[in-house]
CSV table of C-alpha atoms and ligand atoms in Angstrom, one decimal:
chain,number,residue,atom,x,y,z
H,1,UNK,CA,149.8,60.2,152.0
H,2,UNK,CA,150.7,57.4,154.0
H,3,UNK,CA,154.4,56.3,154.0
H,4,UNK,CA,155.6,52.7,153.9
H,5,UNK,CA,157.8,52.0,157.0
H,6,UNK,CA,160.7,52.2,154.5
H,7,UNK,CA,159.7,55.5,153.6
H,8,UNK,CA,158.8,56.9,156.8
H,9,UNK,CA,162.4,55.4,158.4
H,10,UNK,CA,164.3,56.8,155.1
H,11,UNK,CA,162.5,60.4,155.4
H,12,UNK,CA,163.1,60.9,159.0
H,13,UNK,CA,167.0,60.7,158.6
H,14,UNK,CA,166.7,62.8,155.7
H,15,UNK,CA,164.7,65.5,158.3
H,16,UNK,CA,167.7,64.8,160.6
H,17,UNK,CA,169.9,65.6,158.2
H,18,UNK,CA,168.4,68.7,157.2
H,19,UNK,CA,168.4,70.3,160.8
H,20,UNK,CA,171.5,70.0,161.1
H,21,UNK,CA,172.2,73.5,159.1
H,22,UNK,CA,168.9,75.2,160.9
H,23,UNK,CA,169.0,78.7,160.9
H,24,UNK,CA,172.0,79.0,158.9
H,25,UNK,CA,171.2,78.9,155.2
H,26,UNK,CA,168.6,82.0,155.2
H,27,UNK,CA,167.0,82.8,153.1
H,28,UNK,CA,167.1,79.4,151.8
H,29,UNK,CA,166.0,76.5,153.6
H,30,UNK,CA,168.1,74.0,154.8
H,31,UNK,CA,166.7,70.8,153.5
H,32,UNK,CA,167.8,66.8,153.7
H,33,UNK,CA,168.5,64.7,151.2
H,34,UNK,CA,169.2,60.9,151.0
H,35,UNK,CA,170.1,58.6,148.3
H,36,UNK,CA,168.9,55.0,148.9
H,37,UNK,CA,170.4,52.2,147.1
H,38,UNK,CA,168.7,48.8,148.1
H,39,UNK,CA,168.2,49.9,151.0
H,40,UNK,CA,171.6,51.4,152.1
H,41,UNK,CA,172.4,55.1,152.1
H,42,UNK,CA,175.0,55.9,149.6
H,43,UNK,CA,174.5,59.5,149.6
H,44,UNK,CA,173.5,62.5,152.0
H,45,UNK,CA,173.2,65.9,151.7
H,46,UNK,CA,172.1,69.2,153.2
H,47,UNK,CA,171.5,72.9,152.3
H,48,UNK,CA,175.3,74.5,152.7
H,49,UNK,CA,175.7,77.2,155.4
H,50,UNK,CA,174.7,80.1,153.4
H,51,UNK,CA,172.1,78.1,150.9
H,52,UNK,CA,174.5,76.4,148.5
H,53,UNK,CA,175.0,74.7,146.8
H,54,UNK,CA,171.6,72.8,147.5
H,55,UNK,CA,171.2,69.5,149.7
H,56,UNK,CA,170.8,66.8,146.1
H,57,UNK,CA,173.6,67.6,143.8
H,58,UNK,CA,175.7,67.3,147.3
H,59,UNK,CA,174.1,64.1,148.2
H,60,UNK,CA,174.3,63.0,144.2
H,61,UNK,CA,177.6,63.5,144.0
H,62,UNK,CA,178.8,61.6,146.9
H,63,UNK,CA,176.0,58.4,145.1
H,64,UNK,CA,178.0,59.0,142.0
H,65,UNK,CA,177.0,56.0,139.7
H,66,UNK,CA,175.0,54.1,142.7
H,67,UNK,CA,172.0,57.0,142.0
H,68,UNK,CA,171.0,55.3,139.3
H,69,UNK,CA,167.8,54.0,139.4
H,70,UNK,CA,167.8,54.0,143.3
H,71,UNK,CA,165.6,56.5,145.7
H,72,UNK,CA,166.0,60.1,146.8
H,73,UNK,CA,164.5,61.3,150.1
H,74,UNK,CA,164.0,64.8,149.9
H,75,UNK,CA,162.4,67.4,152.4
H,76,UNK,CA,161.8,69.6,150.5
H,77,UNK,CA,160.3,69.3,146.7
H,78,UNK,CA,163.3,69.4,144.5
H,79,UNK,CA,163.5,73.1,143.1
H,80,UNK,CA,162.9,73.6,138.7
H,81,UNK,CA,164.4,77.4,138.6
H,82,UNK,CA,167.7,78.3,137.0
H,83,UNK,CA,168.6,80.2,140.2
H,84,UNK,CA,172.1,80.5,141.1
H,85,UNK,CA,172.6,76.9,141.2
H,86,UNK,CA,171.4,74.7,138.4
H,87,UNK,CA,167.6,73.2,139.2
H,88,UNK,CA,168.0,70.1,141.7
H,89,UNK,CA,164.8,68.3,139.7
H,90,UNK,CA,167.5,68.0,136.7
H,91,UNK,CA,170.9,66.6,138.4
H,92,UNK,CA,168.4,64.1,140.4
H,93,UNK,CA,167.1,62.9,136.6
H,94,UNK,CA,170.5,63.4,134.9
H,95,UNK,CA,171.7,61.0,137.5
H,96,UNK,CA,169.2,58.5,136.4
H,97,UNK,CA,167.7,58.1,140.2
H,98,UNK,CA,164.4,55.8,139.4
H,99,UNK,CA,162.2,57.4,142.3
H,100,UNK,CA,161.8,60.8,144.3
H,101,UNK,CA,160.1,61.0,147.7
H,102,UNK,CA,159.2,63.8,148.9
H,103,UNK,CA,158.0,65.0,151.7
H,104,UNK,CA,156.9,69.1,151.5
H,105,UNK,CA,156.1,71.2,148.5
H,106,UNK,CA,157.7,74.2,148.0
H,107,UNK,CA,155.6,77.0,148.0
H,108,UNK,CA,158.3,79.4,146.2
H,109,UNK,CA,156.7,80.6,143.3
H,110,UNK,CA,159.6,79.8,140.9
H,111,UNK,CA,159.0,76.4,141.8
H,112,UNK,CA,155.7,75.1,143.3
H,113,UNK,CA,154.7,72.0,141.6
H,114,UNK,CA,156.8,72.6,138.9
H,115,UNK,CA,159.8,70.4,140.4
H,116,UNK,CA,157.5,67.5,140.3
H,117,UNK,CA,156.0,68.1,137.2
H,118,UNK,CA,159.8,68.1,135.4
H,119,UNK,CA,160.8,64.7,137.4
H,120,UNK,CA,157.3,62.6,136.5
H,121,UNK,CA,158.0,64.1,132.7
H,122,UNK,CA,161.6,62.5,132.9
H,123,UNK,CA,159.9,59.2,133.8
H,124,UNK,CA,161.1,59.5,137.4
H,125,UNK,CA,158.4,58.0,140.2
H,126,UNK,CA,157.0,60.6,142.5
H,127,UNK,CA,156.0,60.5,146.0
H,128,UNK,CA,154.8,63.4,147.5
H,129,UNK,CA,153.6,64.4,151.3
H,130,UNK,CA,155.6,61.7,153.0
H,131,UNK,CA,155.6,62.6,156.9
H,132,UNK,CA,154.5,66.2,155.7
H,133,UNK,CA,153.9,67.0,159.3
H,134,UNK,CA,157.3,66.3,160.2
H,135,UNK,CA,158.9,67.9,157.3
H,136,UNK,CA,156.9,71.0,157.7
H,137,UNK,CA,158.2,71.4,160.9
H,138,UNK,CA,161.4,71.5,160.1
H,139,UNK,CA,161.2,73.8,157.3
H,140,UNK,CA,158.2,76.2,159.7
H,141,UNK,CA,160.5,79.2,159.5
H,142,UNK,CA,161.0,78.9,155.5
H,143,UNK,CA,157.5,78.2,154.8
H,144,UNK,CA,156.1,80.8,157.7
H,145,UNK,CA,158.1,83.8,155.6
H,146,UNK,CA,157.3,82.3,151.7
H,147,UNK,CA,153.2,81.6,152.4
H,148,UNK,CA,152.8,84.5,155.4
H,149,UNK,CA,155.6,86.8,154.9
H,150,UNK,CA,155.9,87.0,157.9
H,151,UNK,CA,159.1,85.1,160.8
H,152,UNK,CA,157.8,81.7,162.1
H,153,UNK,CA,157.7,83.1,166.0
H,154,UNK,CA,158.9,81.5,168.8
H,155,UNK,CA,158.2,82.5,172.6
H,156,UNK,CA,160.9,81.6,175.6
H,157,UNK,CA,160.0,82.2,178.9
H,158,UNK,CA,162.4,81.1,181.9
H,159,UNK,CA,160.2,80.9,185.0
H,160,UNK,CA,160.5,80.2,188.5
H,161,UNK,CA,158.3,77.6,190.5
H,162,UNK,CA,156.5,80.5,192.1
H,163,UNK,CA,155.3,81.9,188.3
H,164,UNK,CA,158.2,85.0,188.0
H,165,UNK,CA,160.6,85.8,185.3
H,166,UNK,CA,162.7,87.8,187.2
H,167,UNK,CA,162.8,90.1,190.7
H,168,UNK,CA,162.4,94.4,189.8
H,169,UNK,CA,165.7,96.1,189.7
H,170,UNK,CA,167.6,93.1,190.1
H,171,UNK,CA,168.9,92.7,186.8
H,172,UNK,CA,169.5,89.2,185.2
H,173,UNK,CA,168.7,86.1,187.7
H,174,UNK,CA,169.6,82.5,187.2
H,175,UNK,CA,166.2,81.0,187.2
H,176,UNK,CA,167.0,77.6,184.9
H,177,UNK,CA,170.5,76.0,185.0
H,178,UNK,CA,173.2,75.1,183.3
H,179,UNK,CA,171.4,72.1,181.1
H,180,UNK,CA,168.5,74.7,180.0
H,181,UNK,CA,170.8,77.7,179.4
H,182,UNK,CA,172.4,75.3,176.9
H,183,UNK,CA,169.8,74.3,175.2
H,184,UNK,CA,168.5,77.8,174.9
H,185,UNK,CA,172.0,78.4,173.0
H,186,UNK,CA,171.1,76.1,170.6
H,187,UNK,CA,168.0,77.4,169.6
H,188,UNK,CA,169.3,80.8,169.2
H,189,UNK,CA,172.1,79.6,167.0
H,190,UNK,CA,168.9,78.3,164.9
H,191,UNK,CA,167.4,81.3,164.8
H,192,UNK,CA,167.6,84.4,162.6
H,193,UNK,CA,166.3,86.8,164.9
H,194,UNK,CA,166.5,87.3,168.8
H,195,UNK,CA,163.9,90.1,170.4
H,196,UNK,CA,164.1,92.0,173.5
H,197,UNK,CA,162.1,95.1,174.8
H,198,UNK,CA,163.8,97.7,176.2
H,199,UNK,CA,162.7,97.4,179.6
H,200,UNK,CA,164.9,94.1,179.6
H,201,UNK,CA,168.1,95.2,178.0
H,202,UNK,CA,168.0,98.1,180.5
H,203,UNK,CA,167.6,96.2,183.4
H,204,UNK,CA,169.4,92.8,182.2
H,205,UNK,CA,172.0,94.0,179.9
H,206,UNK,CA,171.6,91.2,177.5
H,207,UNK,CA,174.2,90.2,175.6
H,208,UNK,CA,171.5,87.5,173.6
H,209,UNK,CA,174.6,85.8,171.3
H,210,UNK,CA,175.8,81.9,171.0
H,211,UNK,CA,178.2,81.1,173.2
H,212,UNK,CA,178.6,77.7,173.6
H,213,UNK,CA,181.6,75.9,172.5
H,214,UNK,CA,181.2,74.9,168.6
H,215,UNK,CA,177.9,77.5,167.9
H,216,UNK,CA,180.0,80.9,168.6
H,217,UNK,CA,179.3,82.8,165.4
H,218,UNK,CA,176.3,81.5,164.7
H,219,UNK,CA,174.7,84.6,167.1
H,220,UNK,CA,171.8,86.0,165.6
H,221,UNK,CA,170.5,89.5,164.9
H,222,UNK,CA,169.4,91.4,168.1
H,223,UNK,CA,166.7,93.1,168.2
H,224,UNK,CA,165.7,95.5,170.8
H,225,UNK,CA,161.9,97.4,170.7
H,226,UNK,CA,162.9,100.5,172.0
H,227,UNK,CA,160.4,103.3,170.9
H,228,UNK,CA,162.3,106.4,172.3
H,229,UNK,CA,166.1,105.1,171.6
H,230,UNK,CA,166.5,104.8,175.3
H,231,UNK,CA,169.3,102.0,175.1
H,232,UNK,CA,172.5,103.0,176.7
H,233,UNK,CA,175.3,103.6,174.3
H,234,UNK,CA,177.2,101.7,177.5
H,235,UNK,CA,175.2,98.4,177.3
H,236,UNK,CA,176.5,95.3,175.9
H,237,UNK,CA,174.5,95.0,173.0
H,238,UNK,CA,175.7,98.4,171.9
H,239,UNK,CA,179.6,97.8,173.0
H,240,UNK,CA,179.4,94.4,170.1
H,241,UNK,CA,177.3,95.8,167.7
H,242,UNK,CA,179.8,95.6,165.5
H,243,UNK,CA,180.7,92.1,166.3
H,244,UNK,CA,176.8,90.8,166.1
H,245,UNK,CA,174.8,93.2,164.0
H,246,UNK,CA,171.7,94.9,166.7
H,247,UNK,CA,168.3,96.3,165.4
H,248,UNK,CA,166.4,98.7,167.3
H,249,UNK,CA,163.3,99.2,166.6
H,250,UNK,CA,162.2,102.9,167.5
H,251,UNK,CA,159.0,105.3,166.7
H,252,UNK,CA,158.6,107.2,163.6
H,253,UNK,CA,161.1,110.5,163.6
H,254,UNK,CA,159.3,113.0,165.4
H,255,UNK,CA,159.1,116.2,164.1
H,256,UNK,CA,161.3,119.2,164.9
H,257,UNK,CA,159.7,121.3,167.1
H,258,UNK,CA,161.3,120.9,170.4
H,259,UNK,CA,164.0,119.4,172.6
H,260,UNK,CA,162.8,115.8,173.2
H,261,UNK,CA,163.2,115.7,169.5
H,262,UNK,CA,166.4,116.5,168.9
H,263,UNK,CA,167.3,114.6,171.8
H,264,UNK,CA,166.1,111.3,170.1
H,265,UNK,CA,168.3,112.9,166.7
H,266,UNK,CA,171.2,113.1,168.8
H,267,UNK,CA,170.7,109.2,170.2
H,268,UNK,CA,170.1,108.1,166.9
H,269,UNK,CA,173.2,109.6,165.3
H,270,UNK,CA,175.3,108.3,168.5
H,271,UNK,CA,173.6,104.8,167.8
H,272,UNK,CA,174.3,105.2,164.2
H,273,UNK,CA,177.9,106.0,164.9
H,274,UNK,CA,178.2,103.0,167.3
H,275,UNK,CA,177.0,100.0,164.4
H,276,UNK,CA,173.8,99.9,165.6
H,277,UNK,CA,170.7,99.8,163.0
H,278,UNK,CA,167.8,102.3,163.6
H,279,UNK,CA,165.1,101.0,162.4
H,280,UNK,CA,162.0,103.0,162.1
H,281,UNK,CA,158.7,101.2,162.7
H,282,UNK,CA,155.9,101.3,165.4
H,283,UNK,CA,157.4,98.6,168.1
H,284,UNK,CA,154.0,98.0,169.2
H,285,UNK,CA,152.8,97.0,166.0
H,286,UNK,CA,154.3,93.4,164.7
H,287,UNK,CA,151.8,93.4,162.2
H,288,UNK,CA,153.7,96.0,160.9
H,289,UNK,CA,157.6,94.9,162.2
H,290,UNK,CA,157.2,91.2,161.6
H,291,UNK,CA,156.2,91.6,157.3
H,292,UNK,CA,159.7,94.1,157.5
H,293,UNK,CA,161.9,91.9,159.2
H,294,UNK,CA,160.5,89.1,156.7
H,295,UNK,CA,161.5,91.3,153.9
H,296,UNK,CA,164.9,91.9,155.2
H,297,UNK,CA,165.3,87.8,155.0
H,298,UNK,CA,164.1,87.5,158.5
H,299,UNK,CA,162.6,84.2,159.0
H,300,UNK,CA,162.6,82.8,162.6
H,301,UNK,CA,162.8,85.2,165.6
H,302,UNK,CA,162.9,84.2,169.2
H,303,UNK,CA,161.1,86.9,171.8
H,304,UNK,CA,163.1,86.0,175.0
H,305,UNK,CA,161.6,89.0,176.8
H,306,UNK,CA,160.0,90.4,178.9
H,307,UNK,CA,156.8,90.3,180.1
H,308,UNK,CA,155.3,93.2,178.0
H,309,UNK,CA,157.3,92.2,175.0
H,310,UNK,CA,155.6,88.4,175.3
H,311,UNK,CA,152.1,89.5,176.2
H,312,UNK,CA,152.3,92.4,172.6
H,313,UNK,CA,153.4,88.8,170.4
H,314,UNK,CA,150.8,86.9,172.4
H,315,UNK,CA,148.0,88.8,172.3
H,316,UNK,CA,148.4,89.7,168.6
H,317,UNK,CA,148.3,86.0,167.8
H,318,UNK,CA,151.9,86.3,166.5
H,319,UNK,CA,153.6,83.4,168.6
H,320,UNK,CA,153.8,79.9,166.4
H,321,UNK,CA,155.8,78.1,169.6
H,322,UNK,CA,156.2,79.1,173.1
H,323,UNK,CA,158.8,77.2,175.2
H,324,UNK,CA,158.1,77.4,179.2
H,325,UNK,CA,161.0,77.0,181.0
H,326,UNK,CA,160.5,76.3,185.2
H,327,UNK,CA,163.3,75.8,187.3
H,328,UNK,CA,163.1,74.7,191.2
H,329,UNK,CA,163.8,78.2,192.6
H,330,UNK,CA,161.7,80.3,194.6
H,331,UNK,CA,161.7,84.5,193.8
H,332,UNK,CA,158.8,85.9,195.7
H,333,UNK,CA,158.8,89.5,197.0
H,334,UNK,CA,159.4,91.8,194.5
H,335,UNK,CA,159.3,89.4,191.6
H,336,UNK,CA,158.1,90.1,188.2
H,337,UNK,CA,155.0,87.8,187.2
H,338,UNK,CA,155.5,85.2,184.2
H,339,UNK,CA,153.1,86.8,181.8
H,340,UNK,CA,152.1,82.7,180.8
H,341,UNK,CA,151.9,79.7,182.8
H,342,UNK,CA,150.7,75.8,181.9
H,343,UNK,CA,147.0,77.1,182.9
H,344,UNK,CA,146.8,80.0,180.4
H,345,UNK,CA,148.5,78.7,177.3
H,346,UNK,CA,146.2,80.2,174.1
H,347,UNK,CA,143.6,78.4,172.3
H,348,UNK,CA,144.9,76.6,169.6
H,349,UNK,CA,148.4,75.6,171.0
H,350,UNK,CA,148.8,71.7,171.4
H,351,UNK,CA,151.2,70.3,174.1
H,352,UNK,CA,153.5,68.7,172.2
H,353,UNK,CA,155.3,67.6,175.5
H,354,UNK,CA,156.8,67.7,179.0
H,355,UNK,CA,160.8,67.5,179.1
H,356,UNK,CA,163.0,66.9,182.0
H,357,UNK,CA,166.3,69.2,181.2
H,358,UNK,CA,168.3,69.0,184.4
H,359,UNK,CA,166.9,70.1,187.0
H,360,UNK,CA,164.1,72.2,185.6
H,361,UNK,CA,161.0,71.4,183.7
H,362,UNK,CA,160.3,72.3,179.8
H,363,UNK,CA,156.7,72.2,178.7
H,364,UNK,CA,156.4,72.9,174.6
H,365,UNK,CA,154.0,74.3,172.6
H,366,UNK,CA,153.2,74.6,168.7
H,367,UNK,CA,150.4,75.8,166.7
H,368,UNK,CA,149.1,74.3,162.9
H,369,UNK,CA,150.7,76.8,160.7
D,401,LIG,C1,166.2,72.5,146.7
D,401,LIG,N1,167.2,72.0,147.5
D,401,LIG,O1,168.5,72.2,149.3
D,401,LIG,C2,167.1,74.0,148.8
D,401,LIG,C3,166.1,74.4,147.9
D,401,LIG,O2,168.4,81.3,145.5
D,401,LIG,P1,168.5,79.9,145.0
D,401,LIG,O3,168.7,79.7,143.6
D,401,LIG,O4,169.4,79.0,145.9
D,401,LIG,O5,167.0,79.3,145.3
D,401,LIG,C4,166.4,79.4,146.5
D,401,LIG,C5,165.1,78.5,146.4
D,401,LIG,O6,165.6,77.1,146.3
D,401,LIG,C6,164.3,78.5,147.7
D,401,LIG,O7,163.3,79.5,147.7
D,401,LIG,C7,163.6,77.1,147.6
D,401,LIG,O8,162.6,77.2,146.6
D,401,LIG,C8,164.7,76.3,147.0
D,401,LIG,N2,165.5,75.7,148.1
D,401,LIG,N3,165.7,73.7,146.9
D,401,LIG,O9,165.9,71.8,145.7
D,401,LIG,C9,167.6,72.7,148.6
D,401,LIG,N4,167.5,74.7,149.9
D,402,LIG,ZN1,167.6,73.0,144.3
């Protein structure tokens, strides 16, 4: 519906608000909530690190008795379940707050239309779908995993102004700078899930964690495809396993019948040994990882490489946002080719914009999910 500029102004801070905690309430969502009181905030909440206590009794309880009969902004649609926090719907009516705006509807089954349903009985006012667009996007990841059970998907590609990603047996190369790098740190602290294939955390030895000042220990998983358990027991991701938890992602087990196999035992029992997770699943099939990682409470993941690893996501139709990175640098001979540029972005992906960040050049991408 559309929103009064009240509404629309009051909404987007309570979006703001609920960004904040992005990627760190799995599997709950992190949503906003404001209190408005003729027309002053005089409460604010969000989703706690770790999904509780919920973003309205937190914003409630700093309203106290200046709730009653004023507004709450919420992003999400105010949950009915007895979960392991009381439902929101019924601190927002014992409160006595006159009207609800929200903006999304929660799909979870527990609570789909029922949140509303128990407000409007109370005699509370309901708006519903109030910058919808917005506050889907905020809440992609939570929404991707409860209506497609599957990780809302994000695509990063760093790539130089002659279209490479990196130069062959060079390892890692600075192609973005300092201003990009730390943006890039930001979004992984957002995310659930980082992804690598195994040809880049041979050749880069990754260590794909959060390490600016403020986000350390907000790293997320690591995954690395890696069908034959080729990743050295030497690499970084295997030396902090046990700091930052890695996934591999490797073939079925093959079966016994000669040495390659229990070659690949022997790997998987040193990987086991080391903290590392063996997952078995095709890596080749994310119709088949992507529902598995959902299940495990996976709900964002961010493929940062490399080219075959972006191209198996693309070409399955599995990316929701791709984020094109160019810096100013020149690789050529013996450079690896971007496997995207701005000319062959996929059908259905809208430009949502051209950003300046230092000296290199983001271009972003969504899809409608
Ligand atoms: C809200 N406000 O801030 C959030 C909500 O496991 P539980 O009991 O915490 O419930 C998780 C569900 O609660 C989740 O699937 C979603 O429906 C809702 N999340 N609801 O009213 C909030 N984070
Ligand atoms: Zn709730």
């Amino acid at each position: 519906m559309s929103a009064s500029p009240d509404d629309a102004h009051f909404m987007q801070e309570a979006i703001r608000l609920g960004l904040l905690h992005l990627g760190q309430t799995s599997t709950n969502p992190s949503v906003g909530c404001i209190i408005v009181r003729e027309g002053e905030i005089v409460g604010r909440g969000v989703t706690a690190i770790g999904g509780r206590p919920h973003a309205e009794p937190q914003a409630l309880a700093e309203a106290g008795d200046l709730a009653r009969g004023a507004t709450a902004y919420v992003t999400l649609e105010p949950c009915s379940h007895h979960g392991k926090t009381p439902p929101c719907a019924e601190a927002l009516i014992a409160y006595g707050v006159g009207r609800v705006v929200i903006s999304v509807t929660d799909p979870d089954a527990r609570v789909s239309g029922r949140g509303i349903a128990m407000l409007r009985d109370a005699g509370i006012e309901v708006d519903a779908g109030i910058l919808e667009k917005e506050g889907k996007r905020s809440l992609a990841a939570y929404l991707m995993r409860q209506t497609k059970h599957r990780p809302y998907v994000i695509l990063k590609l760093a790539v130089s102004a002659d279209g490479m990603i990196g130069r062959r047996g060079e390892g890692q190369i600075a192609i973005t700078g300092p201003a990009a790098r730390a943006e890039v740190m930001k979004l992984r602290a957002q995310t659930d899930a980082i992804l690598v294939g195994i040809g880049t955390a041979i050749a880069d030895d990754p260590l794909l964690t959060v390490r600016s000042l403020g986000l350390e220990g907000q790293s997320p998983i690591r995954i690395v495809l890696d069908e034959k358990l080729s990743l050295p027991l030497s690499s970084r991701l295997v030396e902090t396993a046990r700091d930052v938890p890695v996934m591999v992602v490797a073939a079925e087990p093959p079966h016994f019948d000669n040495s390659d196999d229990a070659e690949f035992l022997a790997r998987r029992a040193a990987l086991d040994a080391a903290g590392v997770e063996v997952v078995q699943c095709n890596p080749y099939r994310p119709d088949e990882l992507l529902p598995a990682l959902a299940s495990r409470g996976i709900s964002s993941l961010l493929v940062e490489g490399g080219a075959k690893t972006a191209r198996l996501f693309l070409d399955g139709g599995y990316v929701d946002r791709i984020l094109l990175y160019q810096g100013p640098g020149i690789i050529g001979d013996g450079g690896i080719e971007t496997p995207l540029d701005r000319t062959d972005i996929p059908s259905g992906f809208i430009h949502m914009g051209t950003f300046i960040v230092g000296d290199d050049r983001l271009d972003e991408y969504e899809r409608d999910v």
